[in-house]
XYZ file of C-alpha atoms in Angstrom:
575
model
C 184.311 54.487 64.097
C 181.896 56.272 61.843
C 179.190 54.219 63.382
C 179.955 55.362 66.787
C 180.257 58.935 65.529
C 176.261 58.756 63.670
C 174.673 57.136 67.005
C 176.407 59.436 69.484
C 175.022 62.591 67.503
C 171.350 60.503 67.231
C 171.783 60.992 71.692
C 172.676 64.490 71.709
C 169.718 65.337 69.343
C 167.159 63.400 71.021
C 168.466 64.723 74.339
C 168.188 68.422 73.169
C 164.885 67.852 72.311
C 163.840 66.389 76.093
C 165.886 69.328 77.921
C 162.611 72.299 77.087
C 160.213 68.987 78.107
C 161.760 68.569 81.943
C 162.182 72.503 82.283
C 158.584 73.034 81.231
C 157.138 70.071 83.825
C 159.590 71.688 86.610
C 158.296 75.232 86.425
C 154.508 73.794 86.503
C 155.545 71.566 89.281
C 157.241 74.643 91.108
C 153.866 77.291 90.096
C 151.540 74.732 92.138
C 153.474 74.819 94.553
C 153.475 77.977 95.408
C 149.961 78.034 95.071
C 148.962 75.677 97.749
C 151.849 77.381 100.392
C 149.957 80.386 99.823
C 146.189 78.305 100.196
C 147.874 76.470 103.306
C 146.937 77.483 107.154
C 149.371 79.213 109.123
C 150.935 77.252 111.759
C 148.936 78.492 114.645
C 146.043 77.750 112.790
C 146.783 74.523 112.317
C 147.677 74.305 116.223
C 143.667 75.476 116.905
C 142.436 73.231 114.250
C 143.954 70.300 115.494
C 142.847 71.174 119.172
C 139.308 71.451 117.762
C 139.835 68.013 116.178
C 140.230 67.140 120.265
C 137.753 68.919 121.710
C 135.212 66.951 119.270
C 136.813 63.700 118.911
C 134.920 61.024 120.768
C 137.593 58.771 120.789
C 140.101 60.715 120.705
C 142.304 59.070 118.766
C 144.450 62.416 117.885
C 146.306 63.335 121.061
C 147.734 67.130 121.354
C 150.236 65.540 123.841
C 151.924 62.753 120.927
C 154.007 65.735 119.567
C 155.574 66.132 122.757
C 156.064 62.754 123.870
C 153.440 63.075 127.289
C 152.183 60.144 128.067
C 148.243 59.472 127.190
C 145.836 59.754 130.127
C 142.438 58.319 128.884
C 140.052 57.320 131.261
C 138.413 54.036 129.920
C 134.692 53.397 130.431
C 135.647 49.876 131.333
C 136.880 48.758 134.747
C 140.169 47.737 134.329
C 140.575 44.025 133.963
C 141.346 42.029 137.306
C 142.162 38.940 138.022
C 139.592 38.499 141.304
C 136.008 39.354 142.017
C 135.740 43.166 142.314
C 132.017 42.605 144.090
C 133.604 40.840 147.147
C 136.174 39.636 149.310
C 138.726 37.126 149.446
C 138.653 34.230 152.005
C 135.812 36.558 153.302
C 134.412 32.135 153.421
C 136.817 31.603 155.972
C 135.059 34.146 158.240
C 131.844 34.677 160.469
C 131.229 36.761 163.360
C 130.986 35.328 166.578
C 130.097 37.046 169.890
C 128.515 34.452 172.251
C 129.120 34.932 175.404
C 131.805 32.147 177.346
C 130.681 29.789 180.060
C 132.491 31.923 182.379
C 130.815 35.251 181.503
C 128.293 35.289 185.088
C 124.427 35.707 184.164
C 122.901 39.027 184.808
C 121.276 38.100 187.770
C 124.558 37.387 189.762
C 126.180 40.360 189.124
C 123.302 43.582 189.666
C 123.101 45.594 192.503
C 119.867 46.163 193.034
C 120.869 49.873 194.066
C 122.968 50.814 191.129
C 121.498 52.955 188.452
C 123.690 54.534 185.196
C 122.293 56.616 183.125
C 123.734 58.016 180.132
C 123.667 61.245 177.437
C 125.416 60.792 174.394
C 127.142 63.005 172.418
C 126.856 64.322 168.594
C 125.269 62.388 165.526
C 123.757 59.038 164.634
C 126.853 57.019 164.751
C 129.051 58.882 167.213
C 125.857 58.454 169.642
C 125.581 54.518 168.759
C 129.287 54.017 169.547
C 127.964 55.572 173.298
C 124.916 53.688 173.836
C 127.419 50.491 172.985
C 129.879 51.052 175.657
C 127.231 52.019 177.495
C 125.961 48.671 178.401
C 129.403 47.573 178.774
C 130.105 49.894 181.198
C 127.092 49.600 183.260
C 127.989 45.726 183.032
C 131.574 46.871 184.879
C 129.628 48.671 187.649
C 127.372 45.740 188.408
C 124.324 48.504 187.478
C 121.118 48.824 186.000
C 121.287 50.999 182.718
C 118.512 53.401 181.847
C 117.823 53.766 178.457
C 120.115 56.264 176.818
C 119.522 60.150 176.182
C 120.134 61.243 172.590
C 121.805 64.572 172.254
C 119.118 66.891 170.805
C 120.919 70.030 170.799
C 124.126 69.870 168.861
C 125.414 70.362 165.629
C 122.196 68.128 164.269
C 119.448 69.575 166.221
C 117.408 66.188 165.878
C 114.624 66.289 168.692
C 114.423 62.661 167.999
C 114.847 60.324 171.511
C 115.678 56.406 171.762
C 113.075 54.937 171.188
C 111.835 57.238 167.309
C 115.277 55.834 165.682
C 115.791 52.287 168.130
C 113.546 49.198 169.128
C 113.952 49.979 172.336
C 112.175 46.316 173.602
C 114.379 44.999 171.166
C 117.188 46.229 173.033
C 116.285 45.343 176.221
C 115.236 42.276 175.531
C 118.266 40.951 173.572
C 120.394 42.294 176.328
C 118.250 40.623 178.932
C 121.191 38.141 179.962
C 123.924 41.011 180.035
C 122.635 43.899 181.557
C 119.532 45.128 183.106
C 117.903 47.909 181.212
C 115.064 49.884 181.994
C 113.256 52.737 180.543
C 113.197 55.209 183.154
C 114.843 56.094 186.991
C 112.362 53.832 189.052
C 111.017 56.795 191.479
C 111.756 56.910 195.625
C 108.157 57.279 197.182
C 106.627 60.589 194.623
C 110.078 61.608 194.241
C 112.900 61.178 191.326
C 116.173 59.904 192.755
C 118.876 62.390 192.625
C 120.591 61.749 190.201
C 124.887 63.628 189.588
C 126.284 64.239 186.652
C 129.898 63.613 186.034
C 132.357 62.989 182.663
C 134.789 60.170 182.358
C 137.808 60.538 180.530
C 138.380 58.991 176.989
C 139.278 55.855 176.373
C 138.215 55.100 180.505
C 139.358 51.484 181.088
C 137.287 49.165 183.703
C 139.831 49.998 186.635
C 138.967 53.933 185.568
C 135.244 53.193 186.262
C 135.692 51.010 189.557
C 138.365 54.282 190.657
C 135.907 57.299 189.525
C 132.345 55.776 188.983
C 131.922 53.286 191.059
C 132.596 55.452 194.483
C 129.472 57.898 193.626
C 127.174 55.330 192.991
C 128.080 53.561 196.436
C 127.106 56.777 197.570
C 124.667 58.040 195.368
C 123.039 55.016 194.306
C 122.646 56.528 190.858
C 124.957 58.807 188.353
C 124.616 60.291 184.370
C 127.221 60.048 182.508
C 127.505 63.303 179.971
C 128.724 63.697 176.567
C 128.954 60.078 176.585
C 131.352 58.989 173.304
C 134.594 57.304 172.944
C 134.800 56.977 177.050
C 135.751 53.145 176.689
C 139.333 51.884 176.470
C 139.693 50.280 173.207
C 141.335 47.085 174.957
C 138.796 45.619 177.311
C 138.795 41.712 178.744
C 137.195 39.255 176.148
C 133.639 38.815 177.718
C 133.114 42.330 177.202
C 134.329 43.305 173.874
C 132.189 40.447 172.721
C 129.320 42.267 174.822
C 129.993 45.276 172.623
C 129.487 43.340 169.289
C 125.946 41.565 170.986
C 124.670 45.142 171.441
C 126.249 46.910 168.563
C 125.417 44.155 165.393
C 122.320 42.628 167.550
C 120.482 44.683 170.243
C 120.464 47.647 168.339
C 117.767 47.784 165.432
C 116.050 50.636 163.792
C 112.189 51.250 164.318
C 109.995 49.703 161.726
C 109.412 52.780 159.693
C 112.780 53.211 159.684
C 113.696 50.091 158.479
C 110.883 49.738 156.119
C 111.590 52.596 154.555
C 115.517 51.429 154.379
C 114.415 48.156 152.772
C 112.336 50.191 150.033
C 115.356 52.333 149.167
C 118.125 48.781 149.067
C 114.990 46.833 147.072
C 114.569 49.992 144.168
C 118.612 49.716 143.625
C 118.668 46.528 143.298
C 115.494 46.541 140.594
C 118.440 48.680 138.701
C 121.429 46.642 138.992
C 122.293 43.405 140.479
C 125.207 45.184 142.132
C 125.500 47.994 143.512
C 128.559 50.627 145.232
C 127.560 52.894 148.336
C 129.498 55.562 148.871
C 129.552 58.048 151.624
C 131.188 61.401 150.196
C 131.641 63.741 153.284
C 132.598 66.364 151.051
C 129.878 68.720 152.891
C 131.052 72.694 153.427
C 131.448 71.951 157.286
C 133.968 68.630 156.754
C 136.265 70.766 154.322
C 136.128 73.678 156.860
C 137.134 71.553 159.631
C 139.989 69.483 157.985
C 141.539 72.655 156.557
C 142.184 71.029 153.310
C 141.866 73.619 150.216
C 140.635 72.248 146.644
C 142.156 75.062 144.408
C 138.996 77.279 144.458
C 140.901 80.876 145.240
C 139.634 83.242 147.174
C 136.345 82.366 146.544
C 136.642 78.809 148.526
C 139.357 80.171 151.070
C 136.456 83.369 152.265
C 133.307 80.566 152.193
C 134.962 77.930 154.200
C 137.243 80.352 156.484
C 133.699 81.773 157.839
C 132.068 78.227 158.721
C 136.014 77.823 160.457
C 135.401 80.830 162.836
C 132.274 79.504 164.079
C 134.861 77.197 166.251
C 137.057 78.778 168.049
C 138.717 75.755 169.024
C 139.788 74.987 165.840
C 143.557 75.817 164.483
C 144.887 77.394 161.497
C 146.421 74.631 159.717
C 148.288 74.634 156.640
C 146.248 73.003 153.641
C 149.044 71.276 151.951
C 150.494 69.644 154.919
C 147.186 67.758 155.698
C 146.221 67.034 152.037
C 150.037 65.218 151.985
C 149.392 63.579 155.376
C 146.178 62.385 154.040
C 143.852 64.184 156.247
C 141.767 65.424 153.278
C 138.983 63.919 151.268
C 139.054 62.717 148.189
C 137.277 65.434 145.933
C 134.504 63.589 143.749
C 136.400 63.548 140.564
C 139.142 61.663 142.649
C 136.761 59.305 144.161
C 136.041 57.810 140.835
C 138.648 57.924 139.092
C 140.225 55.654 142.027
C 137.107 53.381 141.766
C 137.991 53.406 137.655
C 140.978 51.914 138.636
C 139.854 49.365 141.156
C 138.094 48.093 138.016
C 134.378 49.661 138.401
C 133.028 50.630 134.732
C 130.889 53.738 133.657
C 127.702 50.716 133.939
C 128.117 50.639 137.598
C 125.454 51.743 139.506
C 126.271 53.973 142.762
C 124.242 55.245 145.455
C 125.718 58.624 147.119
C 125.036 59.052 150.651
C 125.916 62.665 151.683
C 124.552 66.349 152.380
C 124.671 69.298 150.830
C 128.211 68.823 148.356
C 130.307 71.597 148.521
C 130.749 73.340 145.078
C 127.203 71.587 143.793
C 126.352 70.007 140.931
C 129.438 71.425 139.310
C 131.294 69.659 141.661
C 130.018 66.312 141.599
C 129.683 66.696 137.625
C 133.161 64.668 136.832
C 131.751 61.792 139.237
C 128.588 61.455 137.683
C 130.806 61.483 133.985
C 132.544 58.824 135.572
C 129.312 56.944 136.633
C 126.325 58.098 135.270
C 124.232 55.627 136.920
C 124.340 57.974 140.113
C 121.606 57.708 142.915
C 120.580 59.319 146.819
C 118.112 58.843 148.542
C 116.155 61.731 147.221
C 116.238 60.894 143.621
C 114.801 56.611 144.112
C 112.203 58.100 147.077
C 109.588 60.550 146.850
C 109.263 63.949 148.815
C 105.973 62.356 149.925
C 107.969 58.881 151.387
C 110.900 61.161 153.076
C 108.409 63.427 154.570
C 107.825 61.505 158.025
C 112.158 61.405 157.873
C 112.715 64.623 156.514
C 113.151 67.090 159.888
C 115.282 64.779 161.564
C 119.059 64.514 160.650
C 119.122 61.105 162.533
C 116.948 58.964 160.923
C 117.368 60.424 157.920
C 121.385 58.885 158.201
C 119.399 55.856 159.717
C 118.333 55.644 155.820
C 121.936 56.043 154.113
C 123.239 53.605 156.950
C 120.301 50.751 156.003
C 121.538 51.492 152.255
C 125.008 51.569 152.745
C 124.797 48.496 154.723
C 123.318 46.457 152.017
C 125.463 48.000 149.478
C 127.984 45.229 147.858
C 130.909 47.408 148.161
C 131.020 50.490 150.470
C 133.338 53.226 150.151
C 134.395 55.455 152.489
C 136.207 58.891 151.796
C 136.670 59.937 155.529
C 137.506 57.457 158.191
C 134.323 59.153 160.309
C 132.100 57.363 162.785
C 129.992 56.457 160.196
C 132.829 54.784 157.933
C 134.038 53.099 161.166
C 130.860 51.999 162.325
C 129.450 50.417 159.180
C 133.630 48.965 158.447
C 133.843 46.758 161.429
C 129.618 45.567 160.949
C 130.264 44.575 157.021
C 133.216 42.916 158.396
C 131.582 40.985 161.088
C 128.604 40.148 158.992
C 130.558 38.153 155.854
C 133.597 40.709 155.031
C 131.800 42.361 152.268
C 134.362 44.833 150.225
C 134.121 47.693 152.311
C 136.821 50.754 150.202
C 138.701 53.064 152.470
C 140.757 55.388 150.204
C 144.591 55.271 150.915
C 144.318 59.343 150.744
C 148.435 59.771 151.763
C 149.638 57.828 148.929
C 146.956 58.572 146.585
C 147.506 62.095 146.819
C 151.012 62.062 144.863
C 149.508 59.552 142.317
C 146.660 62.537 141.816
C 149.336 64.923 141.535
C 151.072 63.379 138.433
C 148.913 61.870 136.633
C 149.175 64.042 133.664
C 152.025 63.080 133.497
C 151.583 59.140 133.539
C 149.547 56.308 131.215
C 146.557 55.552 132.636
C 147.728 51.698 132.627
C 150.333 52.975 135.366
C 147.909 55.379 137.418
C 145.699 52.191 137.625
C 148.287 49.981 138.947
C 149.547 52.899 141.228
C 146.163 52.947 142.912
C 145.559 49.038 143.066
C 149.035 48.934 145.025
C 148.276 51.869 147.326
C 144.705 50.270 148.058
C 146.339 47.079 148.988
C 144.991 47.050 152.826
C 142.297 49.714 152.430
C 139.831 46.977 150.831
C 138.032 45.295 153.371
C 139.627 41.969 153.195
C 140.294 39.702 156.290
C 142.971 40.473 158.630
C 143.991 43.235 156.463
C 144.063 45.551 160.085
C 146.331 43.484 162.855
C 143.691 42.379 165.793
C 143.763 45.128 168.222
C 144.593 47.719 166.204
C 142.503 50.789 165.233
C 139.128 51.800 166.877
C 137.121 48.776 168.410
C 134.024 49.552 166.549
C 135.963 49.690 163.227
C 138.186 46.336 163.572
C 135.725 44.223 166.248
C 138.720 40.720 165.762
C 137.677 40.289 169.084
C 134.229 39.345 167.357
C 135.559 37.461 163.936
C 136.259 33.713 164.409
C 138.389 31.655 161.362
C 136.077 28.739 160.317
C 138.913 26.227 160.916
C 137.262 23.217 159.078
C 136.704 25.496 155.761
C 140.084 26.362 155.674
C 141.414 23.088 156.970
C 140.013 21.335 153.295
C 141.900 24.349 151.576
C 144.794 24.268 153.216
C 144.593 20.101 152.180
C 144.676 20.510 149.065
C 147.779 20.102 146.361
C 151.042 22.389 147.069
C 153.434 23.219 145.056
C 155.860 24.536 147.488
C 154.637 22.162 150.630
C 152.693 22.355 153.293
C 152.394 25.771 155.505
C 153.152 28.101 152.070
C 150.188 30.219 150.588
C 152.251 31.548 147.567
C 151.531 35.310 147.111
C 149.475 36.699 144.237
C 149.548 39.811 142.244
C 146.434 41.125 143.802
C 146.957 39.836 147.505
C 146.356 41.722 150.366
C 149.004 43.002 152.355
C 148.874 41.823 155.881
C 149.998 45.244 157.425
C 148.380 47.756 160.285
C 146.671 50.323 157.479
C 146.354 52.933 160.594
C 150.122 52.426 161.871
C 151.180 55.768 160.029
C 148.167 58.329 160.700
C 146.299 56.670 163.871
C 148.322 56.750 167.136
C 146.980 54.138 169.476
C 146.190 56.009 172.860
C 147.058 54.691 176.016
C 144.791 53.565 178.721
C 143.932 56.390 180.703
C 144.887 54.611 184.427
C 148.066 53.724 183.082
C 149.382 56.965 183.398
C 148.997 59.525 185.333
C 146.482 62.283 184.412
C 149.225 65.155 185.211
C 151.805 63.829 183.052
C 149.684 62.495 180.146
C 148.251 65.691 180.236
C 151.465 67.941 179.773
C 152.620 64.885 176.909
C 149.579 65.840 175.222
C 148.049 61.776 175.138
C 144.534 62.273 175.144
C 144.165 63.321 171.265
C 143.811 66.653 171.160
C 141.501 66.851 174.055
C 141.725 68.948 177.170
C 141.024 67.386 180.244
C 138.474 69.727 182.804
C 139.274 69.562 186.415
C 137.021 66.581 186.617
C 138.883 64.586 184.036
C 136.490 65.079 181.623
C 137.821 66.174 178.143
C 136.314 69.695 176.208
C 136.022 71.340 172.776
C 138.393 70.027 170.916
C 138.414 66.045 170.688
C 134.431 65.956 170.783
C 134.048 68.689 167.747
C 136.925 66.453 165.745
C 134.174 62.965 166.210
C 131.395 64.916 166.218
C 132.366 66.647 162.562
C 133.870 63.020 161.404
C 130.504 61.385 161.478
């Protein structure tokens, strides 16, 4: 007991002496302490330090959103990873163009009056006016009449002075054509004297019993007629023979003049010295284009005055409400949207692009996210010299005869308005091989665009690769018959049966007649169904009532028939 007593007291004393130790070490402990709270940054300050830590962070691998939980939306330089060829299309193999003539289409000879002359005047820009001089020869083919070389309208919106035969091979085109249609270069004369020659207009979309009922009854009488503001005045459905006819002139007859294409072939040769592939892309985000869609980018009053002036030139034109279009899809993509699509379709920051577009609305500060995007970014005016573009310069025509050769040759093409241009070059990359040809899905895009600060990029990307399913380019992605002729020519596109007999023979998992879907498949679907109403032929109905139902697309038909202001401005501004 004594023993416990003597080691007990040993514990007490040695624990005394440790007590002053700890309470020393605490109040040095506590002292620092409060030194380095009162050294320490003030929470704000640490809010604008750690934003400055963003601002400069190349990676950044700090995120101001983390503390929040907001998702992360970094754009990667990379494309993201796919699982097919982003440089061209699937079962495009399967696919060539074909627009030969059938044994029972009669030869040229059998079927021209010798009495019939057509001539025709197109109507607005480069491609509107090639769409023209196409049906053109078709219809002059349904009158049984000799075509005259096509006027070129030289006083629109362009003011190109440029005629036939400066931006065509015009022996080229008569020539080819030789078995299909007479064509000659001028009105053959009556003694010393011009024939007289009416003008009339032909309603849109005029199908071949319109021309035998309206055109064909003043040239039994008249022997000769002009055709004005010739675009868009062919039904869209037309008998075999002759929508074949339409590819033979439109992918065949009709070439550009040597310096033309020489030039064209400089401009395709000095992108490809860059890159082995390359993406053409045709912006249409010019002052006019955003003016006449009535779309607003979120520039205030500023953008509203600017583009509300070039709006009152036309007094045609509606007030339409900004929002509504932009979620019907009626509005461009705005540059920074245009690649941040193509990020997603799995085109990196080393892809090289060619731009093919006017004056950009908003500048270089506009186009500044796009070329951040792609740096690689080209136009005509930056891989030619002032000196080359000279003899191309004045004329708005062959100067798009340039961006057309370019965008042509391009491996993918993207679109950001479904113009004349976009139309025209969409069903010629598809007849000539299917090569990827991008039309932006701008009604479902535009709510992907909306959130995406508020989304991964992983799940933006996949959001746009499932919107763009149909908008690619690939075969039968449009139904055959659907959308503009010129844009979807399946008339024209023949399946190479053997080719896809020996893939369809070999080993199935599920048996024969089953193509198992993949992740990235195209969607069989009409991609115009929603936003393109298919017009009717016009001598299907009767001009009174279609009239009052409002059928002709916007157009208002003179006492003639002919249509006015309003459908013409809406191609002649698309192209």
């Amino acid at each position: 007991m004594a023993q416990f007593q003597r080691r007990r007291h040993h514990y007490y004393n040695r624990l005394r002496l440790v007590i002053p130790l700890i309470s020393a070490v605490s109040g040095v402990l506590l002292i620092l302490f409060a030194f380095l709270s009162f050294l320490a940054p003030t929470p704000l300050d640490s809010d604008q330090l750690r934003h400055r830590l963003l601002q400069h962070s190349p990676t950044n691998k700090v995120d101001e959103n983390d503390a929040v939980g907001v998702p992360k939306f970094r754009v990667p330089k990379r494309g993201m990873k796919s699982d097919r060829d982003i440089w061209t299309s699937k079962n495009s193999k399967f696919y060539r163009g074909c627009s030969n003539a059938s044994s029972k289409f009669p030869k040229v000879e059998a079927v021209t009056h010798t009495n019939r002359y057509l001539a025709i005047a197109t109507s607005g820009g480069l491609n509107q006016q090639r769409t023209g001089i196409t049906d053109a020869v078709v219809a002059a083919r349904i009158l049984n009449a000799t075509l005259v070389i096509p006027k070129l309208d030289q006083k629109s919106f362009w003011k190109d002075s440029s005629n036939f035969s400066e931006i065509f091979d015009v022996d080229q085109f008569i020539s080819y054509l030789s078995k299909d249609v007479k064509i000659i270069k001028q009105l053959p004369r009556k003694g010393k004297k011009k024939i007289s020659m009416p003008t009339m207009r032909v309603p849109r979309k005029c199908s071949e019993r319109c021309y035998h009922n309206r055109v064909l009854p003043v040239l039994l009488k008249r022997h000769a007629v002009q055709l004005t503001k010739f675009d868009y005045r062919l039904a869209n459905k037309l008998d075999t023979d002759l929508q074949k006819l339409r590819c033979r002139v439109n992918y065949h007859a009709l070439k550009f003049t040597d310096p033309i294409l020489e030039m064209g072939e400089k401009l395709v040769h000095r992108m490809r010295l860059k890159s082995k592939h390359y993406i053409a892309l045709h912006l249409r985000f010019e002052p006019d284009m955003l003016a006449f869609s009535g779309c607003y980018y979120g520039g205030g009053d500023k953008e509203k005055k600017e583009l509300g002036a070039i709006r009152r030139r036309w007094k045609t034109l509606h007030i339409s409400n900004p929002d509504k279009e932009r979620r019907h899809g009626k509005c461009p993509l705005t540059p920074e949207e245009v690649g941040l699509m193509l990020r997603a379709l799995g085109y990196g920051s080393d892809v090289h692009i060619y731009v093919a577009s006017g004056e950009v609305y908003g500048g270089e500060e506009t186009l500044a996210p796009l070329k951040a995007l792609f740096p690689n970014f080209y136009s005509k005016e930056t891989i030619a010299t002032k000196e080359e573009l000279e003899p191309f310069s004045s004329f708005s025509s062959r100067m798009a005869a340039l961006d057309f050769i370019v965008c042509d040759e391009s491996d993918v093409f993207v679109t950001n308005n479904n113009g004349n241009m976009a139309k025209i070059l969409a069903g010629r990359r598809r007849y000539f091989g299917h090569k990827p040809t991008i039309r932006p899905n701008a009604k479902k895009l535009y709510r992907l665009f909306l959130s995406k600060s508020n989304m991964t990029w992983e799940a933006f990307a996949a959001g746009v690769r499932t919107n763009q399913r149909g908008f690619m380019g690939e075969p039968n992605e449009v139904r055959p018959g659907r959308g503009e002729f010129h844009e979807n020519p399946s008339t024209c596109i023949c399946e190479d049966s053997q080719a896809k007999a020996k893939k369809d023979s070999g080993p199935r998992k599920y048996g024969k007649g089953y193509d198992a879907p993949r992740k990235d498949d195209v969607i069989i679907d009409d991609q115009n169904a929603d936003d393109e109403p298919e017009w009717p032929d016009t001598d299907d109905y009767d001009l009174n009532v279609s009239l009052e139902k409002g059928l002709f697309n916007g157009t208002v038909l003179d006492y003639d028939g002919a249509s006015s202001d309003y459908g013409e401005l809406e191609e002649m501004l698309s192209d």
